[in-house]
Short mmCIF file of C-alpha atoms in Angstrom, two decimals:
data_model
loop_
_atom_site.label_atom_id
_atom_site.label_comp_id
_atom_site.label_asym_id
_atom_site.label_seq_id
_atom_site.Cartn_x
_atom_site.Cartn_y
_atom_site.Cartn_z
CA UNK A 650 -10.29 -30.22 -9.42
CA UNK A 651 -11.07 -28.02 -6.49
CA UNK A 652 -12.52 -24.62 -7.14
CA UNK A 653 -10.33 -21.55 -7.29
CA UNK A 654 -11.19 -20.22 -3.88
CA UNK A 655 -10.24 -23.50 -2.24
CA UNK A 656 -6.90 -23.37 -4.02
CA UNK A 657 -6.27 -19.91 -2.61
CA UNK A 658 -7.07 -21.11 0.89
CA UNK A 659 -4.94 -24.22 0.48
CA UNK A 660 -1.99 -22.26 -0.91
CA UNK A 661 -2.12 -19.78 1.95
CA UNK A 662 -2.59 -22.47 4.58
CA UNK A 663 0.45 -24.31 3.19
CA UNK A 664 2.80 -21.38 3.86
CA UNK A 665 4.80 -22.39 6.94
CA UNK A 666 4.85 -19.69 9.59
CA UNK A 667 8.14 -19.26 11.50
CA UNK A 668 6.23 -18.37 14.63
CA UNK A 669 9.18 -17.96 16.98
CA UNK A 670 11.00 -15.71 14.54
CA UNK A 671 7.93 -13.54 14.16
CA UNK A 672 7.49 -13.25 17.94
CA UNK A 673 11.13 -12.33 18.23
CA UNK A 674 10.81 -9.67 15.51
CA UNK A 675 7.79 -8.14 17.28
CA UNK A 676 9.46 -8.10 20.69
CA UNK A 677 12.75 -6.71 19.38
CA UNK A 678 10.97 -4.04 17.38
CA UNK A 679 9.48 -2.66 20.58
CA UNK A 680 12.85 -2.75 22.31
CA UNK A 681 14.58 -0.96 19.46
CA UNK A 682 11.86 1.63 19.19
CA UNK A 683 12.93 3.51 22.31
CA UNK A 684 11.19 6.65 21.17
CA UNK A 685 7.84 4.90 21.16
CA UNK A 686 5.52 6.89 23.31
CA UNK A 687 1.97 6.95 24.44
CA UNK A 688 0.06 9.40 22.36
CA UNK A 689 -3.47 10.55 22.55
CA UNK A 690 -4.64 12.16 19.37
CA UNK A 691 -7.76 14.22 19.81
CA UNK A 692 -9.83 15.01 16.80
CA UNK A 693 -11.97 18.06 16.49
CA UNK A 694 -14.35 19.24 13.86
CA UNK A 695 -13.08 21.99 11.63
CA UNK A 696 -13.75 25.57 12.62
CA UNK A 697 -14.27 28.21 10.01
CA UNK A 698 -13.62 31.90 10.28
CA UNK A 699 -14.73 34.35 7.61
CA UNK A 700 -11.61 36.49 7.45
CA UNK A 701 -8.97 35.77 4.88
CA UNK A 702 -5.26 36.21 4.83
CA UNK A 703 -2.84 36.11 1.97
CA UNK A 704 0.04 33.83 2.81
CA UNK A 705 3.33 34.23 1.04
CA UNK A 706 4.84 30.92 0.14
CA UNK A 707 8.58 30.77 0.30
CA UNK A 708 10.82 27.95 -0.78
CA UNK A 709 13.03 26.09 1.64
CA UNK A 710 13.10 26.15 5.41
CA UNK A 711 13.57 29.52 7.04
CA UNK A 712 13.93 30.56 10.63
CA UNK A 713 12.54 34.01 11.23
CA UNK A 714 13.74 36.40 13.89
CA UNK A 715 11.52 36.63 16.99
CA UNK A 716 10.07 40.01 16.08
CA UNK A 717 8.95 38.86 12.67
CA UNK A 718 7.74 35.56 14.03
CA UNK A 719 5.72 37.34 16.69
CA UNK A 720 4.17 39.51 14.04
CA UNK A 721 3.17 36.40 12.15
CA UNK A 722 1.77 34.79 15.31
CA UNK A 723 -0.53 37.74 15.94
CA UNK A 724 -2.43 37.05 12.75
CA UNK A 725 -5.52 39.13 12.10
CA UNK A 726 -7.37 35.90 11.37
CA UNK A 727 -6.78 34.30 14.73
CA UNK A 728 -4.89 36.65 17.05
CA UNK A 729 -3.44 34.81 20.03
CA UNK A 730 -3.86 31.06 19.55
CA UNK A 731 -4.64 30.23 23.19
CA UNK A 732 -7.17 33.08 23.34
CA UNK A 733 -8.72 31.84 20.10
CA UNK A 734 -9.23 28.32 21.43
CA UNK A 735 -10.18 29.60 24.90
CA UNK A 736 -13.05 31.57 23.41
CA UNK A 737 -14.17 28.88 20.96
CA UNK A 738 -13.76 25.13 21.23
CA UNK A 739 -11.37 24.76 24.19
CA UNK A 740 -12.41 26.96 27.12
CA UNK A 741 -9.78 25.18 29.23
CA UNK A 742 -7.17 27.38 27.58
CA UNK A 743 -8.80 30.76 28.10
CA UNK A 744 -6.26 31.84 30.75
CA UNK A 745 -3.20 30.49 28.96
CA UNK A 746 -2.76 33.43 26.59
CA UNK A 747 -1.97 35.84 29.41
CA UNK A 748 0.48 33.63 31.33
CA UNK A 749 2.15 31.63 28.56
CA UNK A 750 5.67 32.35 27.35
CA UNK A 751 5.92 33.93 23.89
CA UNK A 752 7.91 31.61 21.65
CA UNK A 753 7.52 32.92 18.11
CA UNK A 754 9.59 30.26 16.34
CA UNK A 755 8.79 29.62 12.72
CA UNK A 756 9.94 27.22 10.01
CA UNK A 757 8.73 26.92 6.44
CA UNK A 758 9.08 24.29 3.75
CA UNK A 759 7.04 23.18 0.76
CA UNK A 760 4.52 25.96 1.19
CA UNK A 761 3.77 25.10 4.81
CA UNK A 762 4.80 27.53 7.53
CA UNK A 763 4.72 26.14 11.08
CA UNK A 764 4.71 28.65 13.89
CA UNK A 765 5.02 27.98 17.63
CA UNK A 766 3.10 30.91 19.06
CA UNK A 767 3.31 30.41 22.83
CA UNK A 768 4.16 27.67 25.32
CA UNK A 769 3.64 26.69 28.94
CA UNK A 770 5.72 24.30 31.07
CA UNK A 771 3.99 23.50 34.36
CA UNK A 772 6.54 20.98 35.60
CA UNK A 773 4.60 18.05 34.14
CA UNK A 774 3.23 18.95 30.76
CA UNK A 775 4.45 21.24 28.00
CA UNK A 776 1.55 22.89 26.21
CA UNK A 777 2.19 24.64 22.89
CA UNK A 778 -0.01 26.87 20.74
CA UNK A 779 0.76 26.20 17.08
CA UNK A 780 -0.36 27.59 13.74
CA UNK A 781 0.21 25.95 10.38
CA UNK A 782 -0.12 28.41 7.53
CA UNK A 783 -0.93 26.90 4.17
CA UNK A 784 -3.21 27.58 1.24
CA UNK A 785 -3.90 23.88 0.79
CA UNK A 786 -6.67 21.85 2.38
CA UNK A 787 -5.12 18.80 4.00
CA UNK A 788 -8.37 17.78 5.65
CA UNK A 789 -10.35 18.64 8.76
CA UNK A 790 -7.45 18.04 11.14
CA UNK A 791 -3.68 17.55 11.09
CA UNK A 792 -1.14 15.10 12.38
CA UNK A 793 2.64 15.11 12.15
CA UNK A 794 5.17 12.38 11.61
CA UNK A 795 7.64 13.40 14.29
CA UNK A 796 6.80 14.71 17.73
CA UNK A 797 8.51 17.39 19.81
CA UNK A 798 11.15 16.06 22.18
CA UNK A 799 12.67 17.54 25.30
CA UNK A 800 16.45 17.58 25.34
CA UNK A 801 17.91 15.22 27.92
CA UNK A 802 14.57 13.71 28.88
CA UNK A 803 13.09 10.38 27.85
CA UNK A 804 10.01 10.35 25.68
CA UNK A 805 6.72 10.36 27.45
CA UNK A 806 3.27 11.07 26.11
CA UNK A 807 2.06 13.52 23.53
CA UNK A 808 -1.18 14.70 22.00
CA UNK A 809 -2.33 17.22 19.47
CA UNK A 810 -5.58 18.78 18.35
CA UNK A 811 -5.68 20.89 15.19
CA UNK A 812 -8.60 22.70 13.59
CA UNK A 813 -8.85 24.10 10.12
CA UNK A 814 -9.07 27.89 10.05
CA UNK A 815 -10.10 29.46 6.78
CA UNK A 816 -7.66 32.09 5.59
CA UNK A 817 -4.88 30.76 7.80
CA UNK A 818 -4.59 27.03 7.41
CA UNK A 819 -4.68 25.32 10.78
CA UNK A 820 -4.36 26.18 14.44
CA UNK A 821 -3.79 23.69 17.18
CA UNK A 822 -2.62 22.87 20.66
CA UNK A 823 0.04 20.24 21.28
CA UNK A 824 0.99 18.78 24.64
CA UNK A 825 3.93 16.62 25.60
CA UNK A 826 4.46 14.99 28.98
CA UNK A 827 7.98 13.58 29.22
CA UNK A 828 9.24 11.31 31.99
CA UNK A 829 11.15 13.79 34.12
CA UNK A 830 13.59 12.24 36.58
CA UNK A 831 13.79 15.64 38.24
CA UNK A 832 11.73 18.65 37.23
CA UNK A 833 14.05 21.09 35.41
CA UNK A 834 13.86 24.88 35.74
CA UNK A 835 13.66 25.12 31.97
CA UNK A 836 13.03 22.73 29.09
CA UNK A 837 14.76 22.83 25.69
CA UNK A 838 12.38 21.55 23.04
CA UNK A 839 13.22 20.32 19.54
CA UNK A 840 10.61 19.58 16.94
CA UNK A 841 11.53 18.37 13.48
CA UNK A 842 8.41 16.94 11.84
CA UNK A 843 9.07 15.15 8.56
CA UNK A 844 5.55 14.77 7.23
CA UNK A 845 2.37 16.75 7.74
CA UNK A 846 -0.66 14.50 7.38
CA UNK A 847 -4.30 15.35 7.01
CA UNK A 848 -7.45 13.39 6.22
CA UNK A 849 -7.14 14.32 2.55
CA UNK A 850 -3.47 14.66 1.74
CA UNK A 851 0.01 14.89 3.17
CA UNK A 852 3.22 16.74 2.46
CA UNK A 853 6.82 15.97 3.31
CA UNK A 854 9.03 18.74 4.55
CA UNK A 855 12.10 19.72 6.49
CA UNK A 856 10.89 21.84 9.36
CA UNK A 857 13.18 22.49 12.32
CA UNK A 858 11.96 24.27 15.41
CA UNK A 859 13.73 24.61 18.73
CA UNK A 860 12.97 26.78 21.72
CA UNK A 861 13.05 26.89 25.51
CA UNK A 862 10.31 27.28 28.09
CA UNK A 863 10.78 28.26 31.75
CA UNK A 864 9.11 26.30 34.54
CA UNK A 865 6.00 27.70 36.16
CA UNK A 866 6.71 26.51 39.70
CA UNK A 867 3.91 24.22 40.88
CA UNK A 868 2.56 23.89 44.41
CA UNK A 869 2.88 20.20 45.35
CA UNK A 870 0.43 18.39 47.64
CA UNK A 871 1.20 14.79 48.61
CA UNK A 872 -1.81 12.46 48.70
CA UNK A 873 -0.81 8.84 49.44
CA UNK A 874 -4.33 7.46 49.37
CA UNK A 875 -5.33 4.01 48.14
CA UNK A 876 -8.66 2.65 46.96
CA UNK A 877 -9.07 -1.02 46.07
CA UNK A 878 -11.73 -3.35 44.69
CA UNK A 879 -11.99 -6.60 42.69
CA UNK A 880 -8.24 -7.04 42.27
CA UNK A 881 -7.55 -3.50 41.08
CA UNK A 882 -6.14 -0.77 43.33
CA UNK A 883 -5.51 2.89 42.60
CA UNK A 884 -2.76 4.64 44.53
CA UNK A 885 -3.14 8.42 44.54
CA UNK A 886 0.29 10.00 44.85
CA UNK A 887 0.19 13.78 44.59
CA UNK A 888 -1.28 16.84 42.94
CA UNK A 889 0.65 19.77 41.45
CA UNK A 890 -1.08 23.11 40.97
CA UNK A 891 -0.11 26.15 38.93
CA UNK A 892 -2.25 29.16 38.01
CA UNK A 893 -3.00 27.35 34.74
CA UNK A 894 -3.12 23.65 35.49
CA UNK A 895 -4.07 21.11 38.16
CA UNK A 896 -2.27 17.81 37.67
CA UNK A 897 -3.02 14.67 39.63
CA UNK A 898 -0.73 11.62 39.72
CA UNK A 899 -1.92 8.10 40.40
CA UNK A 900 -0.93 4.51 39.72
CA UNK A 901 -3.13 1.51 39.05
CA UNK A 902 -2.04 -1.76 40.66
CA UNK A 903 -3.48 -4.93 39.18
CA UNK A 904 -3.55 -8.34 40.84
CA UNK A 905 -1.47 -10.64 38.55
CA UNK A 906 -4.15 -13.32 38.98
CA UNK A 907 -6.53 -11.05 37.09
CA UNK A 908 -4.34 -10.93 34.02
CA UNK A 909 -4.21 -13.22 31.06
CA UNK A 910 -2.53 -12.45 27.76
CA UNK A 911 -5.08 -9.99 26.52
CA UNK A 912 -6.44 -8.40 29.68
CA UNK A 913 -6.11 -4.62 29.72
CA UNK A 914 -6.85 -2.33 32.66
CA UNK A 915 -7.34 1.41 32.49
CA UNK A 916 -7.98 3.54 35.58
CA UNK A 917 -9.62 6.91 35.01
CA UNK A 918 -11.06 9.73 37.07
CA UNK A 919 -13.99 12.07 37.08
CA UNK A 920 -14.23 14.94 39.52
CA UNK A 921 -16.72 17.28 41.13
CA UNK A 922 -16.13 20.17 43.49
CA UNK A 923 -17.91 21.16 46.69
CA UNK A 924 -20.04 23.60 44.69
CA UNK A 925 -21.43 20.85 42.47
CA UNK A 926 -19.39 21.62 39.35
CA UNK A 927 -18.34 18.60 37.31
CA UNK A 928 -14.93 18.27 35.66
CA UNK A 929 -13.45 15.99 33.07
CA UNK A 930 -10.08 14.59 34.14
CA UNK A 931 -8.39 13.54 30.89
CA UNK A 932 -5.17 11.68 31.47
CA UNK A 933 -1.94 12.67 29.77
CA UNK A 934 -0.99 9.04 29.23
CA UNK A 935 0.50 6.33 31.37
CA UNK A 936 3.68 4.32 31.63
CA UNK A 937 5.10 1.33 33.47
CA UNK A 938 8.49 1.25 35.11
CA UNK A 939 10.91 -1.63 35.58
CA UNK A 940 9.77 -2.21 39.15
CA UNK A 941 6.11 -2.61 38.25
CA UNK A 942 4.55 -5.83 39.49
CA UNK A 943 2.57 -6.39 36.31
CA UNK A 944 2.57 -4.87 32.84
CA UNK A 945 -0.73 -3.22 33.76
CA UNK A 946 0.62 -1.35 36.78
CA UNK A 947 0.52 1.88 34.83
CA UNK A 948 1.31 5.25 36.35
CA UNK A 949 -0.87 8.07 35.13
CA UNK A 950 -1.00 11.83 35.26
CA UNK A 951 -4.18 13.72 34.44
CA UNK A 952 -4.95 17.41 34.13
CA UNK A 953 -7.99 19.45 35.12
CA UNK A 954 -8.52 22.94 33.76
CA UNK A 955 -10.69 25.83 34.89
CA UNK A 956 -11.46 24.80 38.43
CA UNK A 957 -14.04 27.16 39.93
CA UNK A 958 -12.02 29.67 42.00
CA UNK A 959 -14.72 29.58 44.69
CA UNK A 960 -14.37 25.80 45.18
CA UNK A 961 -12.45 24.64 48.25
CA UNK A 962 -12.51 20.92 47.64
CA UNK A 963 -12.28 18.47 44.73
CA UNK A 964 -13.90 15.06 44.96
CA UNK A 965 -12.43 12.44 42.64
CA UNK A 966 -14.59 9.53 41.47
CA UNK A 967 -12.17 6.79 40.34
CA UNK A 968 -13.19 3.95 38.06
CA UNK A 969 -11.37 1.29 36.07
CA UNK A 970 -12.21 -0.58 32.89
CA UNK A 971 -11.03 -4.19 32.71
CA UNK A 972 -11.08 -5.48 29.14
CA UNK A 973 -10.63 -8.98 27.83
CA UNK A 974 -11.46 -10.55 24.50
CA UNK A 975 -14.77 -11.66 26.03
CA UNK A 976 -15.82 -8.12 26.88
CA UNK A 977 -15.20 -5.39 29.42
CA UNK A 978 -16.45 -4.39 32.85
CA UNK A 979 -16.25 -1.25 34.94
CA UNK A 980 -15.12 -1.13 38.56
CA UNK A 981 -16.18 1.90 40.59
CA UNK A 982 -14.13 2.83 43.66
CA UNK A 983 -14.69 4.98 46.72
CA UNK A 984 -14.35 8.73 46.20
CA UNK A 985 -11.32 10.59 47.47
CA UNK A 986 -11.27 14.26 48.46
CA UNK A 987 -8.52 16.81 47.87
CA UNK A 988 -8.49 20.19 49.64
CA UNK A 989 -7.78 23.06 47.29
CA UNK B 1023 -17.38 -0.69 22.42
CA UNK B 1024 -16.67 -4.27 21.24
CA UNK B 1025 -14.04 -6.26 23.11
CA UNK B 1026 -11.10 -6.09 20.73
CA UNK B 1027 -11.69 -2.44 19.84
CA UNK B 1028 -11.13 -1.42 23.43
CA UNK B 1029 -7.72 -3.12 23.36
CA UNK B 1030 -6.89 -1.40 20.09
CA UNK B 1031 -7.97 1.90 21.62
CA UNK B 1032 -5.57 1.25 24.46
CA UNK B 1033 -2.79 0.52 21.99
CA UNK B 1034 -3.59 3.74 20.13
CA UNK B 1035 -3.21 5.59 23.40
CA UNK B 1036 0.26 4.16 23.70
CA UNK B 1037 0.11 0.87 25.55
CA UNK B 1038 3.04 -1.06 24.09
CA UNK B 1039 2.16 -4.37 25.74
CA UNK B 1040 -1.33 -4.37 24.28
CA UNK B 1041 -0.04 -3.44 20.83
CA UNK B 1042 2.50 -6.26 21.05
CA UNK B 1043 -0.23 -8.75 21.86
CA UNK B 1044 -2.45 -7.46 19.07
CA UNK B 1045 0.42 -7.80 16.59
CA UNK B 1046 1.06 -11.35 17.73
CA UNK B 1047 -2.59 -12.10 17.02
CA UNK B 1048 -2.17 -10.80 13.47
CA UNK B 1049 1.29 -12.22 12.81
CA UNK B 1050 0.30 -15.37 10.88
CA UNK B 1051 -1.89 -13.53 8.41
CA UNK B 1052 0.60 -10.69 8.00
CA UNK B 1053 3.49 -13.05 7.39
CA UNK B 1054 1.52 -15.09 4.88
CA UNK B 1055 0.50 -11.93 3.07
CA UNK B 1056 4.16 -10.91 2.93
CA UNK B 1057 5.21 -14.38 1.79
CA UNK B 1058 2.69 -14.64 -1.02
CA UNK B 1059 4.14 -11.42 -2.45
CA UNK B 1060 7.84 -11.92 -1.70
CA UNK B 1061 7.90 -15.68 -2.39
CA UNK B 1062 10.68 -16.51 0.05
CA UNK B 1063 11.11 -16.52 3.80
CA UNK B 1064 14.00 -14.08 3.98
CA UNK B 1065 12.22 -11.28 2.15
CA UNK B 1066 8.91 -12.07 3.85
CA UNK B 1067 10.57 -11.70 7.25
CA UNK B 1068 12.03 -8.36 6.18
CA UNK B 1069 8.61 -7.15 5.08
CA UNK B 1070 7.10 -8.41 8.31
CA UNK B 1071 9.67 -6.54 10.38
CA UNK B 1072 9.15 -3.33 8.42
CA UNK B 1073 5.40 -3.71 8.84
CA UNK B 1074 5.73 -4.10 12.61
CA UNK B 1075 7.96 -1.02 12.85
CA UNK B 1076 5.54 1.06 10.80
CA UNK B 1077 2.63 -0.09 12.94
CA UNK B 1078 4.50 0.90 16.11
CA UNK B 1079 5.39 4.29 14.67
CA UNK B 1080 1.95 5.03 13.27
CA UNK B 1081 -0.52 3.43 15.65
CA UNK B 1082 -1.41 6.86 17.07
CA UNK B 1083 -2.71 7.82 13.62
CA UNK B 1084 -5.25 4.99 13.51
CA UNK B 1085 -8.52 6.81 13.94
CA UNK B 1086 -11.02 3.98 14.18
CA UNK B 1087 -10.05 1.00 16.38
CA UNK B 1088 -12.46 -1.20 14.40
CA UNK B 1089 -10.14 -0.91 11.39
CA UNK B 1090 -7.00 -2.26 13.11
CA UNK B 1091 -6.88 -5.50 11.09
CA UNK B 1092 -7.49 -3.83 7.75
CA UNK B 1093 -5.04 -1.07 8.64
CA UNK B 1094 -2.13 -3.43 9.50
CA UNK B 1095 -2.90 -5.51 6.41
CA UNK B 1096 -2.74 -2.40 4.24
CA UNK B 1097 0.65 -1.52 5.73
CA UNK B 1098 1.90 -5.05 5.05
CA UNK B 1099 0.75 -4.99 1.42
CA UNK B 1100 2.19 -1.53 0.85
CA UNK B 1101 5.52 -2.55 2.33
CA UNK B 1102 5.54 -5.69 0.18
CA UNK B 1103 4.80 -3.81 -3.03
CA UNK B 1104 7.32 -1.10 -2.18
CA UNK B 1105 9.94 -3.74 -1.51
CA UNK B 1106 9.20 -5.43 -4.83
CA UNK B 1107 9.41 -2.09 -6.65
CA UNK B 1108 12.62 -1.08 -4.91
CA UNK B 1109 14.37 -4.35 -5.51
CA UNK B 1110 13.04 -4.63 -9.05
CA UNK B 1111 13.53 -8.32 -8.62
CA UNK B 1112 12.79 -10.68 -11.41
CA UNK B 1113 11.96 -13.83 -9.54
CA UNK B 1114 12.07 -16.92 -11.64
CA UNK B 1115 10.09 -19.98 -10.79
CA UNK B 1116 13.31 -21.74 -9.86
CA UNK B 1117 14.10 -19.17 -7.21
CA UNK B 1118 10.80 -19.54 -5.42
CA UNK B 1119 10.98 -21.15 -2.02
CA UNK B 1120 7.29 -21.75 -1.87
CA UNK B 1121 5.99 -24.63 0.20
CA UNK B 1122 6.10 -27.87 -1.68
CA UNK B 1123 3.22 -29.62 0.02
CA UNK B 1124 -0.40 -28.76 -0.35
CA UNK B 1125 -2.65 -31.43 1.01
CA UNK B 1126 -5.02 -31.90 -1.87
CA UNK B 1127 -5.95 -34.80 -3.99
CA UNK B 1128 -4.97 -35.12 -7.62
CA UNK B 1129 -2.03 -35.93 -9.83
CA UNK B 1130 1.55 -34.77 -9.22
CA UNK B 1131 1.22 -32.35 -12.13
CA UNK B 1132 -1.93 -30.92 -10.70
CA UNK B 1133 -0.33 -30.49 -7.29
CA UNK B 1134 2.58 -28.59 -8.83
CA UNK B 1135 0.23 -26.39 -10.78
CA UNK B 1136 -1.78 -25.66 -7.70
CA UNK B 1137 1.35 -24.92 -5.70
CA UNK B 1138 2.58 -22.35 -8.18
CA UNK B 1139 -0.46 -20.83 -9.72
CA UNK B 1140 -1.32 -18.27 -7.07
CA UNK B 1141 2.31 -17.13 -6.82
CA UNK B 1142 2.43 -16.61 -10.58
CA UNK B 1143 -0.43 -14.15 -10.63
CA UNK B 1144 0.15 -10.44 -10.98
CA UNK B 1145 0.32 -8.74 -7.55
CA UNK B 1146 -2.87 -6.78 -8.08
CA UNK B 1147 -4.86 -9.99 -8.57
CA UNK B 1148 -2.99 -11.89 -5.90
CA UNK B 1149 -3.71 -9.22 -3.27
CA UNK B 1150 -7.47 -9.06 -3.85
CA UNK B 1151 -7.88 -12.83 -4.07
CA UNK B 1152 -5.98 -13.43 -0.83
CA UNK B 1153 -7.78 -10.61 0.95
CA UNK B 1154 -11.18 -11.89 -0.18
CA UNK B 1155 -10.84 -15.64 0.04
CA UNK B 1156 -8.20 -16.11 2.74
CA UNK B 1157 -8.71 -13.10 5.00
CA UNK B 1158 -12.48 -13.00 4.32
CA UNK B 1159 -12.52 -9.23 3.94
CA UNK B 1160 -15.50 -7.70 2.14
CA UNK B 1161 -15.14 -5.89 -1.17
CA UNK B 1162 -15.54 -2.58 0.65
CA UNK B 1163 -12.83 -3.47 3.17
CA UNK B 1164 -10.49 -4.54 0.36
CA UNK B 1165 -11.14 -1.25 -1.40
CA UNK B 1166 -10.20 0.56 1.82
CA UNK B 1167 -7.07 -1.53 2.26
CA UNK B 1168 -5.85 -1.08 -1.30
CA UNK B 1169 -7.08 2.50 -1.64
CA UNK B 1170 -9.03 1.87 -4.81
CA UNK B 1171 -12.70 1.94 -5.86
CA UNK B 1172 -14.90 -1.05 -5.08
CA UNK B 1173 -15.45 -1.52 -8.81
CA UNK B 1174 -11.73 -2.03 -9.31
CA UNK B 1175 -11.70 -4.64 -6.56
CA UNK B 1176 -14.61 -6.50 -8.16
CA UNK B 1177 -12.97 -6.37 -11.56
CA UNK B 1178 -9.66 -7.65 -10.22
CA UNK B 1179 -11.41 -10.38 -8.25
CA UNK B 1180 -13.23 -11.49 -11.36
CA UNK B 1181 -10.15 -11.37 -13.56
CA UNK B 1182 -7.99 -12.98 -10.89
CA UNK B 1183 -10.39 -15.87 -10.53
CA UNK B 1184 -10.62 -16.21 -14.27
CA UNK B 1185 -6.86 -16.27 -14.60
CA UNK B 1186 -6.61 -18.87 -11.88
CA UNK B 1187 -9.09 -21.07 -13.64
CA UNK B 1188 -7.42 -20.50 -16.98
CA UNK B 1189 -4.03 -21.41 -15.62
CA UNK B 1190 -5.37 -24.46 -13.86
CA UNK B 1191 -7.57 -25.88 -16.53
CA UNK B 1192 -6.72 -24.00 -19.65
CA UNK B 1193 -10.33 -23.09 -19.91
CA UNK B 1194 -11.28 -19.62 -21.04
CA UNK B 1195 -13.60 -17.96 -18.61
CA UNK B 1196 -16.10 -15.40 -19.73
CA UNK B 1197 -14.99 -12.18 -18.02
CA UNK B 1198 -18.47 -10.77 -18.30
CA UNK B 1199 -19.76 -13.33 -15.84
CA UNK B 1200 -21.71 -11.55 -13.20
CA UNK B 1201 -20.64 -13.01 -9.88
CA UNK B 1202 -21.92 -11.91 -6.56
CA UNK B 1203 -18.95 -11.44 -4.27
#
């Protein structure tokens, strides 16, 4: 008699695996999941304010009129959401409060009131200031099952970053970067999250929010510069500037000979200006199109905030990470310069 | 960051191709986990498909790339148990479509016993035994996967092993045995 653990192993090993069926299920699941999108979820530590606010909990979902919603958005605890983050954990947003469009859309269900305070559409990314009013502690940060979508546009990338605010619930900034065929003058946004999830607990609900944001016309500068090394090239396409954002667009091009099944390539940027300031250049996500030569020929957009107004030039320092199951290596490319 | 974690990180950021490859790496273990609970290919394939869809939908919520394997396994077990609850199936031994060949020595009777005995166990014992002795997860990892205290995992491991032995040999095992898992 073999011991019990050997029996478990033998029993499991004896289960025949229909490998082709499983591969087919995986591949078809991706095809059917057209809404699948690249999402970067940023976590932040909780932030605590001393003030308190009594929150009335109503049953069911309600849509408030703009005046009432605006009153709610200007909470004594937090004031303007962009200003709040701009002066605390996210200085990148300190100018947004003055130039953003007031939205003031609110929906409530199961004791959770979601409010879209303001929004900005810069032609690439939609940035939304959001509060979630609740008396319950769902954890240090929040996530939602169900992302905002832009009517008539295919899903792109999305991210969110929520912080706990005592006396309010949560405040956060969400961004979505759809794949625009042509930049519209206005975007119609629908957001119907089904579940609010935190580190500690979650709640289901029926929240429905829809609103429109006008385009802040960007200034477009074409780049068309290419850097290349060790089988990876980065094609810089263009930058788009608004008073609030600086977006750069680039595509990585990977030699097919470099790729095996599990090779992954990720091109990123850092930047400095001619005054010596350093900037993070976080990407908004990447995507491949049908014409891409390899699955790794991802196109990226990335956004820089708060460029020094005295700077006249940005210098980008591109690098790529090539990962395989054996490890990863960095490739550093030549700098490229962009006149401001 | 270790090799595989970087790929998982990329999948979390939305790279579908990488996620597809990672799922294909996990497919055998996920399917077997589904099969040991559902006891037939048709239902196991349904559970597998549901697991894949949930992973695609929720990958952005995975906070630590190092936990990818435990995370997908948890989804698979949860889907299996939910499916069993929803269907409220009473599966008789005759309706099993479990594999009929296990390459071990012994009598025909013993082979049949060995073929069936793991499937007969209660799901809570089956899950911890498979996670520990087939997937090689630690007690702490199993506790994370099943969302229960480590003590519960140890207890269920101990009882599961005892039940296995009892069923196989008809020998009563002292449940107070202090095993080091």
